[in-house]
PDB file of C-alpha atoms in Angstrom:
ATOM      1  CA  GLY J 731      -4.391  -4.060  17.245  1.00  0.00           C
ATOM      2  CA  GLY J 732      -3.967  -6.304  14.151  1.00  0.00           C
ATOM      3  CA  GLU J 733      -7.272  -4.750  12.874  1.00  0.00           C
ATOM      4  CA  ARG J 734      -5.564  -1.381  12.648  1.00  0.00           C
ATOM      5  CA  MET J 735      -2.589  -2.722  10.610  1.00  0.00           C
ATOM      6  CA  ARG J 736      -2.782  -1.228   7.175  1.00  0.00           C
ATOM      7  CA  ALA J 737       0.319  -0.084   5.153  1.00  0.00           C
ATOM      8  CA  GLU J 738       0.259   2.179   2.144  1.00  0.00           C
ATOM      9  CA  LEU J 739       3.076   1.369  -0.192  1.00  0.00           C
ATOM     10  CA  ASN J 740       4.343   3.337  -3.110  1.00  0.00           C
ATOM     11  CA  ILE J 741       5.400   0.775  -5.815  1.00  0.00           C
ATOM     12  CA  VAL J 742       7.377   1.671  -8.826  1.00  0.00           C
ATOM     13  CA  ILE J 743       7.499  -0.954 -11.549  1.00  0.00           C
ATOM     14  CA  ASN J 744       9.730  -1.380 -14.430  1.00  0.00           C
ATOM     15  CA  PRO J 745       8.265  -1.997 -17.969  1.00  0.00           C
ATOM     16  CA  ASP J 746       9.136  -5.679 -17.662  1.00  0.00           C
ATOM     17  CA  GLY J 747       7.127  -5.932 -14.463  1.00  0.00           C
ATOM     18  CA  ASN J 748      10.121  -6.085 -12.131  1.00  0.00           C
ATOM     19  CA  VAL J 749       9.572  -4.024  -8.992  1.00  0.00           C
ATOM     20  CA  ARG J 750      12.068  -1.224  -8.963  1.00  0.00           C
ATOM     21  CA  SER J 751      11.275   0.144  -5.514  1.00  0.00           C
ATOM     22  CA  VAL J 752       8.713  -0.263  -2.668  1.00  0.00           C
ATOM     23  CA  THR J 753       8.350   2.519  -0.145  1.00  0.00           C
ATOM     24  CA  PRO J 754       5.963   2.594   2.878  1.00  0.00           C
ATOM     25  CA  LEU J 755       4.221   6.012   2.993  1.00  0.00           C
ATOM     26  CA  ASP J 756       3.689   6.386   6.810  1.00  0.00           C
ATOM     27  CA  GLU J 757       7.274   7.293   7.787  1.00  0.00           C
ATOM     28  CA  GLY J 758       6.181   8.883  11.139  1.00  0.00           C
ATOM     29  CA  ARG J 759       4.477   5.716  12.303  1.00  0.00           C
ATOM     30  CA  ILE J 760       7.406   3.567  11.110  1.00  0.00           C
ATOM     31  CA  ALA J 761       9.744   5.674  13.111  1.00  0.00           C
ATOM     32  CA  SER J 762       7.632   5.604  16.300  1.00  0.00           C
ATOM     33  CA  ASP J 763       5.943   2.079  16.266  1.00  0.00           C
ATOM     34  CA  PRO J 764       8.287  -0.840  16.021  1.00  0.00           C
ATOM     35  CA  VAL J 765       5.320  -3.374  15.599  1.00  0.00           C
ATOM     36  CA  PHE J 766       4.068  -1.328  12.573  1.00  0.00           C
ATOM     37  CA  ARG J 767       7.563  -1.027  11.285  1.00  0.00           C
ATOM     38  CA  ALA J 768       7.789  -4.867  11.336  1.00  0.00           C
ATOM     39  CA  PHE J 769       4.456  -5.046   9.581  1.00  0.00           C
ATOM     40  CA  ALA J 770       5.315  -2.608   6.919  1.00  0.00           C
ATOM     41  CA  GLU J 771       8.733  -4.313   6.300  1.00  0.00           C
ATOM     42  CA  SER J 772       6.825  -7.624   5.908  1.00  0.00           C
ATOM     43  CA  ALA J 773       4.560  -5.983   3.364  1.00  0.00           C
ATOM     44  CA  VAL J 774       7.476  -4.677   1.431  1.00  0.00           C
ATOM     45  CA  ARG J 775       9.092  -8.159   1.363  1.00  0.00           C
ATOM     46  CA  ALA J 776       5.701  -9.610   0.145  1.00  0.00           C
ATOM     47  CA  VAL J 777       5.534  -7.191  -2.815  1.00  0.00           C
ATOM     48  CA  ARG J 778       9.162  -7.864  -3.737  1.00  0.00           C
ATOM     49  CA  ALA J 779       8.636 -11.675  -3.477  1.00  0.00           C
ATOM     50  CA  CYS J 780       5.897 -11.229  -6.179  1.00  0.00           C
ATOM     51  CA  SER J 781       8.369  -9.634  -8.743  1.00  0.00           C
ATOM     52  CA  PRO J 782       8.125  -9.792 -11.646  1.00  0.00           C
ATOM     53  CA  LEU J 783       4.463  -8.840 -11.813  1.00  0.00           C
ATOM     54  CA  GLN J 784       2.499 -10.062 -14.795  1.00  0.00           C
ATOM     55  CA  LEU J 785       0.945  -6.840 -16.100  1.00  0.00           C
ATOM     56  CA  PRO J 786      -0.122  -5.945 -19.599  1.00  0.00           C
ATOM     57  CA  PRO J 787       2.742  -3.859 -21.257  1.00  0.00           C
ATOM     58  CA  GLU J 788       0.424  -1.794 -23.293  1.00  0.00           C
ATOM     59  CA  SER J 789      -0.852  -0.161 -20.066  1.00  0.00           C
ATOM     60  CA  TYR J 790       2.515   0.443 -18.614  1.00  0.00           C
ATOM     61  CA  GLN J 791       1.675   4.265 -17.997  1.00  0.00           C
ATOM     62  CA  GLN J 792      -1.202   3.269 -15.760  1.00  0.00           C
ATOM     63  CA  TRP J 793       0.672   0.713 -13.515  1.00  0.00           C
ATOM     64  CA  ARG J 794       4.251   2.076 -13.510  1.00  0.00           C
ATOM     65  CA  ASN J 795       3.653   3.807 -10.174  1.00  0.00           C
ATOM     66  CA  VAL J 796       0.960   2.273  -7.826  1.00  0.00           C
ATOM     67  CA  ILE J 797      -0.045   3.167  -4.332  1.00  0.00           C
ATOM     68  CA  PHE J 798      -1.030  -0.181  -2.737  1.00  0.00           C
ATOM     69  CA  ASN J 799      -3.047  -0.555   0.423  1.00  0.00           C
ATOM     70  CA  PHE J 800      -1.591  -3.684   2.189  1.00  0.00           C
ATOM     71  CA  ASP J 801      -4.545  -4.578   4.419  1.00  0.00           C
ATOM     72  CA  PRO J 802      -4.688  -7.996   5.897  1.00  0.00           C
ATOM     73  CA  SER J 803      -8.234  -7.503   7.389  1.00  0.00           C
ATOM     74  CA  LEU J 804      -9.536  -7.784   3.798  1.00  0.00           C
ATOM     75  CA  MET J 805      -8.334 -11.343   3.545  1.00  0.00           C
ATOM     76  CA  ALA J 806     -10.541 -12.696   6.500  1.00  0.00           C
ATOM     77  CA  GLY J 807     -13.598 -14.444   5.249  1.00  0.00           C
TER      78      GLY J 807
END
Protein backbone atom coordinates (compact mmCIF):
# COMPACT_ATOMS: atom_id res chain seq x y z
CA GLY A 1 0.00 0.00 0.00
CA GLY A 2 2.66 2.62 -0.74
CA GLU A 3 0.15 4.43 -2.94
CA ARG A 4 -1.98 5.07 0.17
CA MET A 5 0.86 6.55 2.20
CA ARG A 6 0.25 10.21 2.79
CA ALA A 7 0.95 12.02 6.03
CA GLU A 8 -0.43 15.39 7.01
CA LEU A 9 2.05 17.28 9.16
CA ASN A 10 1.48 20.39 11.23
CA ILE A 11 4.70 22.41 10.98
CA VAL A 12 5.36 25.37 13.27
CA ILE A 13 8.19 27.60 12.08
CA ASN A 14 10.15 30.27 13.94
CA PRO A 15 10.66 33.71 12.35
CA ASP A 16 14.25 32.74 11.48
CA GLY A 17 13.01 29.75 9.43
CA ASN A 18 13.95 27.09 11.97
CA VAL A 19 11.32 24.39 12.39
CA ARG A 20 10.01 24.62 15.95
CA SER A 21 7.80 21.54 15.81
CA VAL A 22 6.48 18.94 13.39
CA THR A 23 3.44 16.90 14.38
CA PRO A 24 1.72 14.21 12.30
CA LEU A 25 -2.04 14.79 12.39
CA ASP A 26 -3.37 11.24 12.03
CA GLU A 27 -2.70 10.05 15.60
CA GLY A 28 -5.17 7.17 15.34
CA ARG A 29 -3.46 5.65 12.34
CA ILE A 30 -0.03 6.18 13.89
CA ALA A 31 -1.15 4.28 16.98
CA SER A 32 -2.68 1.39 15.06
CA ASP A 33 -0.48 0.99 11.96
CA PRO A 34 3.27 0.43 12.53
CA VAL A 35 4.07 0.81 8.82
CA PHE A 36 2.30 4.17 8.69
CA ARG A 37 3.97 5.20 11.96
CA ALA A 38 7.39 4.54 10.41
CA PHE A 39 6.37 6.48 7.29
CA ALA A 40 5.11 9.45 9.32
CA GLU A 41 8.24 9.48 11.46
CA SER A 42 10.32 9.50 8.27
CA ALA A 43 8.32 12.48 7.00
CA VAL A 44 8.96 14.32 10.28
CA ARG A 45 12.71 13.64 9.98
CA ALA A 46 12.69 14.89 6.38
CA VAL A 47 11.09 18.20 7.41
CA ARG A 48 13.51 18.65 10.30
CA ALA A 49 16.46 17.94 7.95
CA CYS A 50 15.37 20.90 5.79
CA SER A 51 15.53 23.35 8.71
CA PRO A 52 16.17 26.23 8.54
CA LEU A 53 13.72 26.91 5.74
CA GLN A 54 14.44 29.79 3.39
CA LEU A 55 11.20 31.77 3.59
CA PRO A 56 10.47 35.48 3.09
CA PRO A 57 10.51 37.13 6.53
CA GLU A 58 7.92 39.72 5.50
CA SER A 59 5.36 36.91 5.05
CA TYR A 60 5.95 35.25 8.44
CA GLN A 61 2.27 35.44 9.44
CA GLN A 62 1.40 33.35 6.37
CA TRP A 63 3.94 30.56 6.85
CA ARG A 64 4.50 30.38 10.63
CA ASN A 65 2.09 27.44 10.92
CA VAL A 66 1.72 25.16 7.89
CA ILE A 67 -0.22 21.97 7.24
CA PHE A 68 1.97 20.00 4.84
CA ASN A 69 0.83 16.93 2.90
CA PHE A 70 3.77 14.55 2.64
CA ASP A 71 2.74 12.46 -0.36
CA PRO A 72 5.51 10.54 -2.16
CA SER A 73 3.16 9.50 -4.99
CA LEU A 74 3.42 13.07 -6.29
CA MET A 75 7.15 12.56 -6.86
CA ALA A 76 6.67 9.79 -9.42
CA GLY A 77 7.07 10.95 -12.98
